[in-house]
Coordinates of C-alpha atoms and ligand atoms in Angstrom, one line a residue:
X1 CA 61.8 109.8 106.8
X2 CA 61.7 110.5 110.1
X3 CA 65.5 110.9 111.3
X4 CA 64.9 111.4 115.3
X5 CA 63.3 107.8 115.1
X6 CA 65.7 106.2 112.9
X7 CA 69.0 107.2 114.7
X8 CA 70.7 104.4 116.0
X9 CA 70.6 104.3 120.0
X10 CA 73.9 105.8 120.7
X11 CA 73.7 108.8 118.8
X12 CA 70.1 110.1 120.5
X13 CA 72.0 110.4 123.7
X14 CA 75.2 111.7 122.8
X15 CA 75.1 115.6 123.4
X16 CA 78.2 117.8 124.1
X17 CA 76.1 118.7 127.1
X18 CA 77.6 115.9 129.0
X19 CA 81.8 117.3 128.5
X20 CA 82.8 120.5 129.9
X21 CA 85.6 122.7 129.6
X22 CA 88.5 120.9 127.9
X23 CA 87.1 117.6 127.6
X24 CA 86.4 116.2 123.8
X25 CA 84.3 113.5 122.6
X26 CA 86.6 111.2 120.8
X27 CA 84.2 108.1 119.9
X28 CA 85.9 107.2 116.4
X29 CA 82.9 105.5 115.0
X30 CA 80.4 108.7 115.1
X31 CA 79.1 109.6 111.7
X32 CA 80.8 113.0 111.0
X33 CA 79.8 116.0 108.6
X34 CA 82.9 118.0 107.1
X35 CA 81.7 120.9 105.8
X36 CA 83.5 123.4 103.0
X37 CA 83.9 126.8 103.8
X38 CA 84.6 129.4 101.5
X39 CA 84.3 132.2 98.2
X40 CA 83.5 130.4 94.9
X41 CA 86.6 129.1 93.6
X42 CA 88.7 128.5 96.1
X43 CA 88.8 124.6 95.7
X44 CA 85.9 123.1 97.9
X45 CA 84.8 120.9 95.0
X46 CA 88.7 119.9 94.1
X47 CA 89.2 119.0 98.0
X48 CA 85.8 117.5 98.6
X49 CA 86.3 115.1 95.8
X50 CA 89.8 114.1 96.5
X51 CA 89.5 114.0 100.6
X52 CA 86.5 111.5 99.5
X53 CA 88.5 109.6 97.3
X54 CA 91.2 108.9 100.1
X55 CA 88.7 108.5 102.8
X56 CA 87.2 105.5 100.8
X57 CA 90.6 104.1 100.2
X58 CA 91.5 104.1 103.6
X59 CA 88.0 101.6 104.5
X60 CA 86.1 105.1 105.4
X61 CA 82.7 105.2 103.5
X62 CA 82.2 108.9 102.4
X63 CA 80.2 110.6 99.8
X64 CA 80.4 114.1 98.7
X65 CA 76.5 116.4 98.4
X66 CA 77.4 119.4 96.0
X67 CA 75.1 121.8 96.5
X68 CA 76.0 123.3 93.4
X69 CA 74.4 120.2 91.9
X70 CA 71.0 120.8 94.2
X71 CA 70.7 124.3 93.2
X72 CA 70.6 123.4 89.7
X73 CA 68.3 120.7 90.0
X74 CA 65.6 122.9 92.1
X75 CA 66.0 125.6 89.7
X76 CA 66.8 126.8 85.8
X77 CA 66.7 130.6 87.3
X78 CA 70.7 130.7 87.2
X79 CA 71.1 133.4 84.2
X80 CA 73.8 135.7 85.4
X81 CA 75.7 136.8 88.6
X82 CA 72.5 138.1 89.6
X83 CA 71.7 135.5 91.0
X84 CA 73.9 134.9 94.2
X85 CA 73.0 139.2 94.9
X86 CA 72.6 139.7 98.4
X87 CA 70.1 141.2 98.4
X88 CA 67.6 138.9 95.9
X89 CA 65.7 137.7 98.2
X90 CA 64.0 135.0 95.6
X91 CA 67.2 133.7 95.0
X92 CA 68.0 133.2 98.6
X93 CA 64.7 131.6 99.8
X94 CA 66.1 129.2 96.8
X95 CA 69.9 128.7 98.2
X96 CA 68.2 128.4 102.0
X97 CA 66.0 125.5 100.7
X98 CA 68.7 123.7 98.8
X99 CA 70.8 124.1 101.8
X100 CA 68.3 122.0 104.2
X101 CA 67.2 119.5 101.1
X102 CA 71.1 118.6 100.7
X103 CA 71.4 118.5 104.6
X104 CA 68.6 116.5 104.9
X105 CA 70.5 114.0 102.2
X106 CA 73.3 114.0 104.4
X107 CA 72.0 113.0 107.7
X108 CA 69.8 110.3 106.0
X109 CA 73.0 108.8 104.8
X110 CA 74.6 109.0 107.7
X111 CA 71.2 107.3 109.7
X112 CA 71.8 104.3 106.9
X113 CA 75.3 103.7 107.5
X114 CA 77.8 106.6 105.5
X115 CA 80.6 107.5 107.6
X116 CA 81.8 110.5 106.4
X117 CA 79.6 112.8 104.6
X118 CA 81.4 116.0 103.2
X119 CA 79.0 118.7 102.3
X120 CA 80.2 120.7 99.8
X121 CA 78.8 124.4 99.3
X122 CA 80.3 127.9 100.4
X123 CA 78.4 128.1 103.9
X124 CA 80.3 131.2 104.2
X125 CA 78.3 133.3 106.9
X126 CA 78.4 132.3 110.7
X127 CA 74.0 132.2 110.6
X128 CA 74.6 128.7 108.2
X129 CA 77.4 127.4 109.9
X130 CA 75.0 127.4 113.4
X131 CA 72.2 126.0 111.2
X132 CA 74.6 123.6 109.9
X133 CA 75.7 122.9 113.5
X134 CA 72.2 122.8 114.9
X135 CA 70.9 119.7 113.0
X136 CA 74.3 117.9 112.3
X137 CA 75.6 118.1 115.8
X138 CA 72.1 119.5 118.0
X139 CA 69.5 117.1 116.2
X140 CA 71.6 114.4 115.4
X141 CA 74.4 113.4 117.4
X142 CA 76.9 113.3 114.8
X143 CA 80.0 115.3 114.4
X144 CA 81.1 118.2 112.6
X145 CA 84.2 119.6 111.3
X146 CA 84.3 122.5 108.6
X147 CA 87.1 123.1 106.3
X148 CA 87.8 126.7 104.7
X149 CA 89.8 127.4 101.7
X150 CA 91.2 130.9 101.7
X151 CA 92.8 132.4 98.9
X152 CA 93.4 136.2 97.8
X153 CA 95.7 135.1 95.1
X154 CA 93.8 137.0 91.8
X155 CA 96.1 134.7 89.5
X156 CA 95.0 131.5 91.3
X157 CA 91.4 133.1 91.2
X158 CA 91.1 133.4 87.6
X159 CA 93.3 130.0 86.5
X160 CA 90.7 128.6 88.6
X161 CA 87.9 129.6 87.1
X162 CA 89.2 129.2 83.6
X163 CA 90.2 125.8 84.3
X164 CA 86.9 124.8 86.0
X165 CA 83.9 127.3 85.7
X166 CA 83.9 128.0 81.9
X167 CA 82.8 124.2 81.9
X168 CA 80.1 124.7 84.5
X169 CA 76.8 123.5 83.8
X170 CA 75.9 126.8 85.1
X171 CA 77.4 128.4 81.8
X172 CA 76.0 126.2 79.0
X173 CA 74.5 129.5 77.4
X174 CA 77.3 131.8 77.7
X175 CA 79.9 130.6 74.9
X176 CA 82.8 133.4 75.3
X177 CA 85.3 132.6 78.1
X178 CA 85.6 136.0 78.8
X179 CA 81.7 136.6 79.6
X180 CA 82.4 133.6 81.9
X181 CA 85.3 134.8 83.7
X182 CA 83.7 138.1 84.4
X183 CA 80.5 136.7 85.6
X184 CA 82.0 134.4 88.0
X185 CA 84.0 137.4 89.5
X186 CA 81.2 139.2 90.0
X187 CA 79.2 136.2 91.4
X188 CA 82.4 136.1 93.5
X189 CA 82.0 139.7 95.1
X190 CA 78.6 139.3 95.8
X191 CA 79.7 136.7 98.4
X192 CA 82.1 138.9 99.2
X193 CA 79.5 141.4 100.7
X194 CA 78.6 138.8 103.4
X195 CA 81.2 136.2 103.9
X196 CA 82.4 135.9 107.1
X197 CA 85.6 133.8 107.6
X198 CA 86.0 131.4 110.2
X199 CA 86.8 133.1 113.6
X200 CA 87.9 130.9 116.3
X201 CA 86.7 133.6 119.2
X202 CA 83.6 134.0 117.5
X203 CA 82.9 130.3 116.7
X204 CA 85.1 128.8 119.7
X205 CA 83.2 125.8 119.9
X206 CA 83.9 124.5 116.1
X207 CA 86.1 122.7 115.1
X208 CA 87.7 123.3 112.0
X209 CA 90.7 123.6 109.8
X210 CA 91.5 127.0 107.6
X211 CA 93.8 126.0 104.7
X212 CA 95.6 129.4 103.4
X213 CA 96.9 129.5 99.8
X214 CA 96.4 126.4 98.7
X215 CA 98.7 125.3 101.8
X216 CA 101.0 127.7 102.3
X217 CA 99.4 128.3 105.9
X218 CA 97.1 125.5 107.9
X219 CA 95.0 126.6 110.8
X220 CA 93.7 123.7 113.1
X221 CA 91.0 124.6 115.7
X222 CA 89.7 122.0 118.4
X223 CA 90.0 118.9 116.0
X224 CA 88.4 116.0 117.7
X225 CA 89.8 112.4 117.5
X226 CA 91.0 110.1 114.5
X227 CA 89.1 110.8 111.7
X228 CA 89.4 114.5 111.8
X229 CA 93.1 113.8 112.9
X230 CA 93.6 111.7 109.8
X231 CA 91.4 114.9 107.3
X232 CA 93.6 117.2 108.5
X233 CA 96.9 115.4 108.0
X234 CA 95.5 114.4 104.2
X235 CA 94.8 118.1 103.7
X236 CA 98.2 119.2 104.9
X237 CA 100.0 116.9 102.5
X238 CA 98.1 117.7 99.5
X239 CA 99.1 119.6 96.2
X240 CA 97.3 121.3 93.1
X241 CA 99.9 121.7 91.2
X242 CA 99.6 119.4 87.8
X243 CA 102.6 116.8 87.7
X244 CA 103.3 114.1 85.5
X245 CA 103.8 110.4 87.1
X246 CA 105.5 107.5 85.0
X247 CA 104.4 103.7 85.5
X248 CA 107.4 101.5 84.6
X249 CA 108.2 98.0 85.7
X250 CA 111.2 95.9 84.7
X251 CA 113.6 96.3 81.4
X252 CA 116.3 97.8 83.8
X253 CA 119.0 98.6 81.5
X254 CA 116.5 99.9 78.8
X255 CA 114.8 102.1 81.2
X256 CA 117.7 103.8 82.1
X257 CA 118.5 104.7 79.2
X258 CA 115.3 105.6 78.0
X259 CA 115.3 107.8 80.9
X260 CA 118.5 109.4 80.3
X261 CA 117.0 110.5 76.8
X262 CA 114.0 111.7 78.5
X263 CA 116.2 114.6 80.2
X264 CA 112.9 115.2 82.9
X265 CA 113.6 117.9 85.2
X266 CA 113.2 117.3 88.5
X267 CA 112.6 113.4 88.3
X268 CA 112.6 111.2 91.1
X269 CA 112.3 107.6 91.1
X270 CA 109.4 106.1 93.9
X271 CA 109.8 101.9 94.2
X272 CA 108.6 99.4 97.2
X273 CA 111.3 98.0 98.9
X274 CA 110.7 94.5 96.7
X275 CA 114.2 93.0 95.6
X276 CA 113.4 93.6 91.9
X277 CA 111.7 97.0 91.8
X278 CA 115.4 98.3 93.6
X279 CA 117.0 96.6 90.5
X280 CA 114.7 97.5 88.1
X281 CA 115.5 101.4 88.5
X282 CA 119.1 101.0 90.4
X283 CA 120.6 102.6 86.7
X284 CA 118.3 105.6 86.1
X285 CA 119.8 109.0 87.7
X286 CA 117.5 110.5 90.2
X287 CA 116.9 110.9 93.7
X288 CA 115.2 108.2 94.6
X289 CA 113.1 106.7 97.3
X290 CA 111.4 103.3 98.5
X291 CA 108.1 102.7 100.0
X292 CA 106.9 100.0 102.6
X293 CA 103.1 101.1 100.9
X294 CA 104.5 100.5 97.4
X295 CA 105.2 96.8 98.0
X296 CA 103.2 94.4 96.0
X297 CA 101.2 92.8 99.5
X298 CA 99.2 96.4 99.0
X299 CA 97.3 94.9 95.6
X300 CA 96.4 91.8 97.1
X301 CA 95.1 94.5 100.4
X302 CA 92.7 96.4 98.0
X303 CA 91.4 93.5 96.4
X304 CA 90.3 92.1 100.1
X305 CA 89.6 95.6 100.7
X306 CA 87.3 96.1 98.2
X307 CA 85.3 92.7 98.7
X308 CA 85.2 93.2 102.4
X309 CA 83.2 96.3 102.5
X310 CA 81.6 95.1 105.7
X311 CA 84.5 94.4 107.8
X312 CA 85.0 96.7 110.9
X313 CA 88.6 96.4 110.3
X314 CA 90.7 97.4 106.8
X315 CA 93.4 95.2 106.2
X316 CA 95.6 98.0 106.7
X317 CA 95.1 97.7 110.3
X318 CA 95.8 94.0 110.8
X319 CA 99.1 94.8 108.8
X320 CA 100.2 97.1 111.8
X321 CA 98.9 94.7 113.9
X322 CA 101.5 92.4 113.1
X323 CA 104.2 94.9 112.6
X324 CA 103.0 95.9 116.5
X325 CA 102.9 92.2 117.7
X326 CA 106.4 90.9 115.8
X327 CA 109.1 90.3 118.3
X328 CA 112.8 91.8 117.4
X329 CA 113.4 88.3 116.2
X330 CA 110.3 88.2 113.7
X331 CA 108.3 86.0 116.1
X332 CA 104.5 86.2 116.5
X333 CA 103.9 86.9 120.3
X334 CA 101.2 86.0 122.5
X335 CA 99.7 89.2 122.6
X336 CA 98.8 88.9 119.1
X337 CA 96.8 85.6 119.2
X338 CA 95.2 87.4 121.8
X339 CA 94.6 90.3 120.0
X340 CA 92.9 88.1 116.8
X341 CA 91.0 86.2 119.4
X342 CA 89.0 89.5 119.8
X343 CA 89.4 90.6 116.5
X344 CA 87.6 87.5 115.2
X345 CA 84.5 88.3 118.0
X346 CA 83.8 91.1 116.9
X347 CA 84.4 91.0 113.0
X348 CA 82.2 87.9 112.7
X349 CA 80.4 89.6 109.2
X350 CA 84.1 90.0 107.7
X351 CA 84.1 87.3 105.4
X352 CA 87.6 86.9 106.4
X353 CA 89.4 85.7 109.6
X354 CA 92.0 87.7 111.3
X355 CA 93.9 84.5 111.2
X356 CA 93.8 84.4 107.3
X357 CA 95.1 88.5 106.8
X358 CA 98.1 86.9 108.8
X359 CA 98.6 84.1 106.3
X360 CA 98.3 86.6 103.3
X361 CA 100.9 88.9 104.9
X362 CA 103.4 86.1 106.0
X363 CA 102.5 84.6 102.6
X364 CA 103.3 87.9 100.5
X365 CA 106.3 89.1 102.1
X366 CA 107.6 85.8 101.5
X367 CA 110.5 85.5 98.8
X368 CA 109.3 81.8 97.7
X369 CA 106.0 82.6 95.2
X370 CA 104.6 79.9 95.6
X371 CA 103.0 80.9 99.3
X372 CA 102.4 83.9 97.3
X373 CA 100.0 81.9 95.6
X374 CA 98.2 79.7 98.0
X375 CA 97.4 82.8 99.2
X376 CA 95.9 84.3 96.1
X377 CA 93.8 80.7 95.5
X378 CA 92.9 81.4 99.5
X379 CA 91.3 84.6 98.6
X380 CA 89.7 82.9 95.5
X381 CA 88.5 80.2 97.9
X382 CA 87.1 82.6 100.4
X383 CA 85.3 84.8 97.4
X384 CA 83.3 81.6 96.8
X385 CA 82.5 81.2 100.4
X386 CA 81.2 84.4 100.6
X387 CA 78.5 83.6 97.8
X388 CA 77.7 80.2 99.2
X389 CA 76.5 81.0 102.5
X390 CA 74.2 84.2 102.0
X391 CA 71.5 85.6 103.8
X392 CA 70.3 83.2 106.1
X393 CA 73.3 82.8 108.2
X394 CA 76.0 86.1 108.4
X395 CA 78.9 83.7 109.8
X396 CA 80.8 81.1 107.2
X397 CA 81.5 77.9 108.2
X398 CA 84.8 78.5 108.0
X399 CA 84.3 81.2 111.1
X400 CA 82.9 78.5 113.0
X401 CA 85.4 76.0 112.2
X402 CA 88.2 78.4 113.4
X403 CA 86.0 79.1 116.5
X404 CA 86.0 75.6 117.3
X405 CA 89.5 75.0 117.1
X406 CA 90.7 78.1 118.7
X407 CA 88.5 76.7 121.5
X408 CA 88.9 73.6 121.8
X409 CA 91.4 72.5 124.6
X410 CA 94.2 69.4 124.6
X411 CA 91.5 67.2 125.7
X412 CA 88.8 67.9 122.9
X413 CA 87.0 69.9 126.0
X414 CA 85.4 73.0 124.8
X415 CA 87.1 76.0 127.1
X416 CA 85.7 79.4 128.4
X417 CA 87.2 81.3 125.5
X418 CA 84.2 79.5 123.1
X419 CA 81.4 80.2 125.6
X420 CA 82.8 83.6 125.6
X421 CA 82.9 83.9 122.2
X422 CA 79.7 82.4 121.3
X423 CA 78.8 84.7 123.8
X424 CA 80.0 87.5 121.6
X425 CA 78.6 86.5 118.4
X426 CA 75.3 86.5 120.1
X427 CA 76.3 90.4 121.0
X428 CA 77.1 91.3 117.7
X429 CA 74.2 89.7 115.7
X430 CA 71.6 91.5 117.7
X431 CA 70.6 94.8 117.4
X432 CA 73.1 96.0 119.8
X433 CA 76.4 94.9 120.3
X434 CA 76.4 94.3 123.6
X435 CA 76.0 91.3 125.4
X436 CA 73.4 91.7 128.7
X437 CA 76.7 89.9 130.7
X438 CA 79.0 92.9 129.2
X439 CA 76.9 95.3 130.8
X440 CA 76.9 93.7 134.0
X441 CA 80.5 93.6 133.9
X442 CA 81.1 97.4 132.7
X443 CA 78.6 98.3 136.0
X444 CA 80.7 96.3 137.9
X445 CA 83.9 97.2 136.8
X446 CA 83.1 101.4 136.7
X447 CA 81.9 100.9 140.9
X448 CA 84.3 98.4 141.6
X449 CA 87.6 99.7 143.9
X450 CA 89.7 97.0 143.0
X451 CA 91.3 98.2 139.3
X452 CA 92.1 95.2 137.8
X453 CA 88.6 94.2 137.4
X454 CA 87.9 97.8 136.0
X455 CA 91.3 97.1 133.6
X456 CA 89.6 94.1 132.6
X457 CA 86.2 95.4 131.6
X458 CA 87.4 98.5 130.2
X459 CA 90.0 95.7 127.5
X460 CA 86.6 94.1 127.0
X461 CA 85.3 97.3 126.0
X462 CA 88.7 98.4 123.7
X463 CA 87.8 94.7 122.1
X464 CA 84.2 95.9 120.7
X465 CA 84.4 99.4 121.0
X466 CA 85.8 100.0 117.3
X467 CA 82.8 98.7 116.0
X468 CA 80.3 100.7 118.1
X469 CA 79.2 104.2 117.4
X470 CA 78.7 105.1 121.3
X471 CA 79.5 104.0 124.6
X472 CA 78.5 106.4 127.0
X473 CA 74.4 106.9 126.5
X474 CA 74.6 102.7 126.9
X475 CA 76.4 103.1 130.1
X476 CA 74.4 105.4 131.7
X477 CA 70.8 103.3 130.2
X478 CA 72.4 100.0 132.3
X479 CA 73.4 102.2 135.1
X480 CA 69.1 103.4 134.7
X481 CA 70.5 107.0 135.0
X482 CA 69.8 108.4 131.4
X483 CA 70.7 112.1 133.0
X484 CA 74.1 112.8 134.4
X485 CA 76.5 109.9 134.4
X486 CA 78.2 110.1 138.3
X487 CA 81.7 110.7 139.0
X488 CA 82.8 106.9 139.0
X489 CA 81.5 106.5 135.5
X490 CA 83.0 109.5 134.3
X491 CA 86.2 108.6 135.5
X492 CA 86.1 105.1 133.8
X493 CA 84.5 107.1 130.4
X494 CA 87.7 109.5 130.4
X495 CA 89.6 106.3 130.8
X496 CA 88.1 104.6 127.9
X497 CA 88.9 108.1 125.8
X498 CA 92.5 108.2 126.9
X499 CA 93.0 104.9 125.1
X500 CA 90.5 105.5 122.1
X501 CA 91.7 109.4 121.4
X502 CA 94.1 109.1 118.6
X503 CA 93.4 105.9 117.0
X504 CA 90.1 104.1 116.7
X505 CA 91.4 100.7 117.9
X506 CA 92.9 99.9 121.4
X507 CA 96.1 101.2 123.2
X508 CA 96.8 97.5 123.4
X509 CA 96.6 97.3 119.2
X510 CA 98.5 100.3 118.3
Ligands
LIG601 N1 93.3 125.2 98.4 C1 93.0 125.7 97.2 N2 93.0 127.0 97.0 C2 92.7 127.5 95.8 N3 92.5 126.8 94.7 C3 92.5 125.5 94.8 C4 92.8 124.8 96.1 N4 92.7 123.5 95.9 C5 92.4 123.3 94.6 N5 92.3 124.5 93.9 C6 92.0 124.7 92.5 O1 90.6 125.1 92.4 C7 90.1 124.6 91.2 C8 88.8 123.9 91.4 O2 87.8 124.8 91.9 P1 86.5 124.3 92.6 O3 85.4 124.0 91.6 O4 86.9 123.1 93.5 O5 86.2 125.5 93.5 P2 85.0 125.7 94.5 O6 85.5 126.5 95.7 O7 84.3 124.4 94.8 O8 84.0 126.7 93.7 P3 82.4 126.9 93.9 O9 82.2 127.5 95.2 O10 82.0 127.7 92.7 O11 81.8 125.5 93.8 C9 91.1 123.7 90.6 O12 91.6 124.4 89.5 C10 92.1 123.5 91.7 O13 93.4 123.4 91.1
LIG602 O1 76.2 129.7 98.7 P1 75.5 128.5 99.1 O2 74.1 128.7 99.4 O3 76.3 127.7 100.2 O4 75.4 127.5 97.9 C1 76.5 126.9 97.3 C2 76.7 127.6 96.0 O5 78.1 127.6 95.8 C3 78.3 127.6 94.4 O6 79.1 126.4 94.2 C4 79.1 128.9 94.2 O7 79.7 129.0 93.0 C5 77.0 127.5 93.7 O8 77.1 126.6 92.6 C6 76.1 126.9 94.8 O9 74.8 127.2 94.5

């Protein structure tokens, strides 16, 4: 496959060449690479896997590349330590060709529509990192953040490796724990010989995280924008120390007692903030603490979650949208019908409408069940819309319907807001999501003296921009100056940053 040819338009032409000094890229929707760092067992597996795991939970499509696995599968020469020597040079022609087979993997994902992809091997000297660099970042336009795990702790080693490497596929022929153990130090000081930690004046332009001692110490270096934002808090909050978690719901007065019995050192009690979960455990002695993320509204979120992989938008976000949009006195405001006006442009192949995540939440929060379950047989309802209009046409009928009502004015008259839309949906079915009148209005608005029609375009652009991998290379096409973008368009580019840096939706949304 031919990558250069099958990047998607954006990407070609974002280069860091066009930020100086000081200035980041923050575009939220760039594929990125997070690469491990560091000695055999230090953990880049255990945090790979589990950084995955949330990343897919919070809407993010990730997959891990172990390129423990690729090693194994180009080669049966793994006998010994011997092996990962410096100085085999066999061995290393081997590793250097796994490398780029399992980086090749990784951007082709990425080209096809993975998000995240973490890539998870040692690359422990600074001459793979820049390869690394090179193609993820160089070639293809994407992003790049490592993250090192560094730890001198010989106890940790060796629990480590007893817990996870006697089990390797690596040491099917070698039966006696002990053989293991001192096999995998040695592999371990052969890396030792050339690894070369993370140094932020010698690798200035990375960005990275160092995570010392299984957390004791975090190091963050020039992290750019929400996702890495969002790694790097996941990996601050993380443990790896084994602990035990009780499920329990209802049988109050049994519980606590059962409890008591129990005698569990150090318990503590987690329960939503539902009426009944508080009463369920209001007997059992612990510390305990309630959870907004707990409450039940979060099953019926996975389940619409998990059947709307295509959605732009988790349903996480439209809860804060409301939470954002909720007057003191629980009233919906106008900005938020606003707000799902857009949302509903842009998220046309979500088989659900903004309008209905606002039904579900006002539905589930309710006390009385039985909105509870009109919204569960709405779900049901919308499941078998999804399978009755396929292929041929990516909108339901039910998208339409809403489109014509929200547009249709006291006198049956269709208004502006469904030319717009239509508009929209016309954008977002075609290759690129832009509408030819959007770009008109974005050249307009980024030449244009008068700022209100520059604020204007630019909440046009915070409308679609969460859905669209890059801005700037479109800009500068419409502009017909592929080269340097001039100093008007920067300024109205470092304007759409300031609103995009932190979260990957609109200052007006968050
Ligand atoms: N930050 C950390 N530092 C040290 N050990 C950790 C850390 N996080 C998890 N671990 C422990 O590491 C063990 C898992 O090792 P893992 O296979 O992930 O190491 P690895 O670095 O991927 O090794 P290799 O380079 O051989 O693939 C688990 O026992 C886990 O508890
Ligand atoms: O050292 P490299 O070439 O990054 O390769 C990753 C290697 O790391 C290991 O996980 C180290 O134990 C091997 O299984 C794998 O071959």
């Amino acid at each position: 496959m031919d990558l250069e040819d099958n990047r998607a338009e954006g990407w070609k032409y974002l280069n860091k060449q066009y930020f100086g000094d000081g200035e980041r890229a923050n575009y939220v929707n760039i594929p990125h690479v997070i690469a491990m760092v560091g000695l055999p067992a230090r953990g880049k597996t255990y945090i790979s896997k589990k950084l995955s795991r949330y990343l897919n939970w919070i809407g993010i499509n990730t997959r891990v590349f172990n390129l423990g696995e690729y090693r194994r599968h180009a080669t049966s020469a793994y006998t010994s330590h011997e092996f990962f020597r410096a100085d085999n040079k066999e061995a290393m022609a081997i590793r250097q060709q796994c490398a780029l087979d399992a980086l090749h993997d990784v951007c082709e994902w990425l080209v096809k529509g993975g998000e995240v992809a973490v890539f998870d091997a040692t690359n422990s000297t600074r001459e793979r990192r820049r390869m690394i660099r090179d193609i993820v970042v160089h070639k293809m336009g994407f992003k790049l953040f490592f993250v090192e795990s560094i730890c001198d702790d010989p106890r940790i080693i060796e629990q480590n490796i007893m817990e996870v490497k006697v089990s390797s596929p690596d040491y099917t022929n070698i039966q006696n724990t002990d053989n293991v153990l001192n096999d995998f130090l040695l592999r371990i000081e052969h890396y030792k010989e050339k690894y070369e930690p993370l140094e932020e004046n010698l690798e200035s332009d990375y960005s990275f995280m160092k995570i010392y001692d299984t957390g004791e110490k975090v190091v963050v270096h020039k992290h750019e924008g929400h996702i890495q934002s969002r790694i790097v808090y996941y990996l601050m909050n993380i443990h790896i120390v084994p602990r035990t978690i009780y499920l329990t719901r209802q049988y109050a007065g049994a519980l606590a007692g059962y409890i008591e019995t129990q005698a569990i050192p150090g318990l503590r009690v987690w329960t939503s903030w539902m009426r009944r979960a508080i009463q369920t455990v209001k007997d059992v002695k612990a510390p305990q603490e309630r959870w907004k993320a707990l409450n039940e509204i979060d099953a019926a979120l996975n389940e619409i979650d998990a059947v709307s992989a295509t959605c732009p938008f988790s349903s996480r976000f439209f809860l804060e949208l409301v939470d954002a949009t909720t007057d003191r006195q629980g009233r919906h405001s106008w900005r938020r019908r606003k707000a799902l006006n857009e949302i509903d442009a842009v998220s046309a192949p979500c088989p659900f409408s903004s309008r209905f995540f606002l039904e579900l939440v006002d539905a589930t929060t309710d006390r009385h069940s039985w909105r509870r379950r009109k919204a569960l047989n709405e779900i049901d309802a919308a499941l078998n819309e999804i399978d009755a209009v396929s292929a041929p046409c990516p909108f339901s009928s039910r998208f339409f319907l809403e489109l014509v009502d929200a547009t249709t004015d006291r006198q049956g008259r269709h208004s502006w807001r469904r030319r717009k839309a239509l508009n929209e949906i016309d954008a977002v079915s075609a290759p690129c999501p832009f509408s030819s009148r959007f770009f008109l209005e974005l050249v307009d608005a980024t030449t244009d003296r008068h700022s209100w029609r520059r604020r204007k375009a630019l909440n046009e652009i915070d409308a679609v921009s969460a859905h669209v991998p890059v801005l700037i290379p479109f800009l500068l096409r419409a502009r017909g100056c592929d080269n340097r973008p001039s100093r008007t368009s920067f300024k109205a580019l470092n304007e759409i940053d300031a609103v995009s840096a932190t979260c990957p939706f609109s200052s007006r949304f968050s």
